[in-house]
């Protein structure tokens, strides 16, 4: 039990804080309806897949191959921008652009 608490301390503290805030401010229970189950499920599955890739060492191999092929800092910066830019474009929720009445 102690190892579980030690490994998941941040999650446990966040859950305890959420429970305390619901007890202290009962009106905060209305925020539960803002949770989007499918989106949270997709994000959870994405994090599981990323965690699996990290544990298997795929990212280490990709990074080492990438660093061997790059010659300058400018090339590294361009690759990092190329990798991160699609994530920044895809990340916003489409619902935030719809005018809901």
PDB file of C-alpha atoms in Angstrom:
ATOM      1  CA  UNK A   1       0.000   0.000   0.000  1.00  0.00           C
ATOM      2  CA  UNK A   2       2.837   2.395   0.869  1.00  0.00           C
ATOM      3  CA  UNK A   3       4.468   1.843  -2.523  1.00  0.00           C
ATOM      4  CA  UNK A   4       1.212   2.675  -4.327  1.00  0.00           C
ATOM      5  CA  UNK A   5       0.882   5.917  -2.369  1.00  0.00           C
ATOM      6  CA  UNK A   6       4.521   6.804  -3.020  1.00  0.00           C
ATOM      7  CA  UNK A   7       4.266   6.141  -6.768  1.00  0.00           C
ATOM      8  CA  UNK A   8       0.942   7.982  -7.199  1.00  0.00           C
ATOM      9  CA  UNK A   9       1.284  10.783  -4.677  1.00  0.00           C
ATOM     10  CA  UNK A  10       0.319  13.592  -7.058  1.00  0.00           C
ATOM     11  CA  UNK A  11      -2.828  11.801  -8.212  1.00  0.00           C
ATOM     12  CA  UNK A  12      -3.869  11.040  -4.652  1.00  0.00           C
ATOM     13  CA  UNK A  13      -3.291  14.633  -3.535  1.00  0.00           C
ATOM     14  CA  UNK A  14      -5.301  15.952  -6.492  1.00  0.00           C
ATOM     15  CA  UNK A  15      -8.177  13.573  -5.721  1.00  0.00           C
ATOM     16  CA  UNK A  16      -8.147  14.561  -2.040  1.00  0.00           C
ATOM     17  CA  UNK A  17      -8.142  18.237  -2.987  1.00  0.00           C
ATOM     18  CA  UNK A  18     -11.097  17.707  -5.316  1.00  0.00           C
ATOM     19  CA  UNK A  19     -13.044  15.889  -2.605  1.00  0.00           C
ATOM     20  CA  UNK A  20     -12.283  18.600  -0.034  1.00  0.00           C
ATOM     21  CA  UNK A  21     -13.373  21.336  -2.441  1.00  0.00           C
ATOM     22  CA  UNK A  22     -16.662  19.511  -3.062  1.00  0.00           C
ATOM     23  CA  UNK A  23     -17.305  19.309   0.676  1.00  0.00           C
ATOM     24  CA  UNK A  24     -16.344  22.935   1.387  1.00  0.00           C
ATOM     25  CA  UNK A  25     -18.069  24.407  -1.703  1.00  0.00           C
ATOM     26  CA  UNK A  26     -21.142  22.252  -2.457  1.00  0.00           C
ATOM     27  CA  UNK A  27     -21.962  24.341  -5.537  1.00  0.00           C
ATOM     28  CA  UNK A  28     -18.804  22.964  -7.181  1.00  0.00           C
ATOM     29  CA  UNK A  29     -20.641  19.674  -7.719  1.00  0.00           C
ATOM     30  CA  UNK A  30     -22.269  21.341 -10.747  1.00  0.00           C
ATOM     31  CA  UNK A  31     -18.935  21.282 -12.534  1.00  0.00           C
ATOM     32  CA  UNK A  32     -19.158  17.508 -12.931  1.00  0.00           C
ATOM     33  CA  UNK A  33     -21.379  18.022 -15.968  1.00  0.00           C
ATOM     34  CA  UNK A  34     -18.486  19.779 -17.735  1.00  0.00           C
ATOM     35  CA  UNK A  35     -16.461  16.562 -17.820  1.00  0.00           C
ATOM     36  CA  UNK A  36     -16.425  14.989 -21.268  1.00  0.00           C
ATOM     37  CA  UNK A  37     -16.106  11.223 -20.902  1.00  0.00           C
ATOM     38  CA  UNK A  38     -15.128  10.350 -24.486  1.00  0.00           C
ATOM     39  CA  UNK A  39     -12.401  13.006 -24.579  1.00  0.00           C
ATOM     40  CA  UNK A  40     -11.031  11.874 -21.220  1.00  0.00           C
ATOM     41  CA  UNK A  41     -11.090   8.276 -22.462  1.00  0.00           C
ATOM     42  CA  UNK A  42      -9.179   9.185 -25.627  1.00  0.00           C
ATOM     43  CA  UNK A  43      -6.587  11.136 -23.621  1.00  0.00           C
ATOM     44  CA  UNK A  44      -6.186   8.219 -21.214  1.00  0.00           C
ATOM     45  CA  UNK A  45      -5.660   5.761 -24.079  1.00  0.00           C
ATOM     46  CA  UNK A  46      -3.173   8.141 -25.705  1.00  0.00           C
ATOM     47  CA  UNK A  47      -1.176   8.341 -22.486  1.00  0.00           C
ATOM     48  CA  UNK A  48      -1.206   4.528 -22.156  1.00  0.00           C
ATOM     49  CA  UNK A  49       0.147   4.160 -25.693  1.00  0.00           C
ATOM     50  CA  UNK A  50       2.818   6.831 -25.114  1.00  0.00           C
ATOM     51  CA  UNK A  51       3.788   5.129 -21.838  1.00  0.00           C
ATOM     52  CA  UNK A  52       4.120   1.810 -23.663  1.00  0.00           C
ATOM     53  CA  UNK A  53       6.337   3.360 -26.321  1.00  0.00           C
ATOM     54  CA  UNK A  54       8.499   4.969 -23.636  1.00  0.00           C
ATOM     55  CA  UNK A  55       8.887   1.719 -21.701  1.00  0.00           C
ATOM     56  CA  UNK A  56       9.815  -0.210 -24.845  1.00  0.00           C
ATOM     57  CA  UNK A  57      12.568   2.279 -25.717  1.00  0.00           C
ATOM     58  CA  UNK A  58      11.121   3.383 -29.069  1.00  0.00           C
ATOM     59  CA  UNK A  59      11.602   7.063 -28.251  1.00  0.00           C
ATOM     60  CA  UNK A  60      15.230   6.535 -27.240  1.00  0.00           C
ATOM     61  CA  UNK A  61      16.003   4.807 -30.531  1.00  0.00           C
ATOM     62  CA  UNK A  62      14.193   7.492 -32.550  1.00  0.00           C
ATOM     63  CA  UNK A  63      15.965  10.289 -30.702  1.00  0.00           C
ATOM     64  CA  UNK A  64      19.391   8.730 -31.101  1.00  0.00           C
ATOM     65  CA  UNK A  65      18.806   8.230 -34.841  1.00  0.00           C
ATOM     66  CA  UNK A  66      17.552  11.801 -35.147  1.00  0.00           C
ATOM     67  CA  UNK A  67      20.546  13.261 -33.342  1.00  0.00           C
ATOM     68  CA  UNK A  68      22.972  11.242 -35.484  1.00  0.00           C
ATOM     69  CA  UNK A  69      21.472  12.680 -38.665  1.00  0.00           C
ATOM     70  CA  UNK A  70      21.400  16.330 -37.573  1.00  0.00           C
ATOM     71  CA  UNK A  71      24.466  18.484 -37.968  1.00  0.00           C
ATOM     72  CA  UNK A  72      23.529  21.868 -36.494  1.00  0.00           C
ATOM     73  CA  UNK A  73      21.402  23.346 -33.728  1.00  0.00           C
ATOM     74  CA  UNK A  74      19.277  25.063 -36.377  1.00  0.00           C
ATOM     75  CA  UNK A  75      18.363  21.697 -37.910  1.00  0.00           C
ATOM     76  CA  UNK A  76      17.417  20.358 -34.479  1.00  0.00           C
ATOM     77  CA  UNK A  77      15.217  23.422 -33.855  1.00  0.00           C
ATOM     78  CA  UNK A  78      13.475  22.991 -37.222  1.00  0.00           C
ATOM     79  CA  UNK A  79      12.783  19.306 -36.526  1.00  0.00           C
ATOM     80  CA  UNK A  80      11.379  20.098 -33.083  1.00  0.00           C
ATOM     81  CA  UNK A  81       9.102  22.795 -34.533  1.00  0.00           C
ATOM     82  CA  UNK A  82       7.954  20.342 -37.214  1.00  0.00           C
ATOM     83  CA  UNK A  83       7.184  17.705 -34.595  1.00  0.00           C
ATOM     84  CA  UNK A  84       5.370  20.034 -32.184  1.00  0.00           C
ATOM     85  CA  UNK A  85       3.453  22.204 -34.634  1.00  0.00           C
ATOM     86  CA  UNK A  86       0.884  19.564 -35.730  1.00  0.00           C
ATOM     87  CA  UNK A  87       0.200  18.798 -32.076  1.00  0.00           C
ATOM     88  CA  UNK A  88      -0.545  22.475 -31.424  1.00  0.00           C
ATOM     89  CA  UNK A  89      -2.901  22.616 -34.407  1.00  0.00           C
ATOM     90  CA  UNK A  90      -4.814  19.418 -33.554  1.00  0.00           C
ATOM     91  CA  UNK A  91      -5.060  19.973 -29.785  1.00  0.00           C
ATOM     92  CA  UNK A  92      -7.835  22.616 -29.512  1.00  0.00           C
ATOM     93  CA  UNK A  93     -11.286  21.186 -29.132  1.00  0.00           C
ATOM     94  CA  UNK A  94     -13.506  21.792 -32.180  1.00  0.00           C
ATOM     95  CA  UNK A  95     -16.377  22.546 -29.794  1.00  0.00           C
ATOM     96  CA  UNK A  96     -14.671  25.732 -28.621  1.00  0.00           C
ATOM     97  CA  UNK A  97     -15.208  27.271 -32.067  1.00  0.00           C
ATOM     98  CA  UNK A  98     -18.935  26.566 -32.160  1.00  0.00           C
ATOM     99  CA  UNK A  99     -21.241  29.255 -30.796  1.00  0.00           C
ATOM    100  CA  UNK A 100     -23.505  27.343 -28.434  1.00  0.00           C
ATOM    101  CA  UNK A 101     -26.631  29.127 -27.277  1.00  0.00           C
TER     102      UNK A 101
END
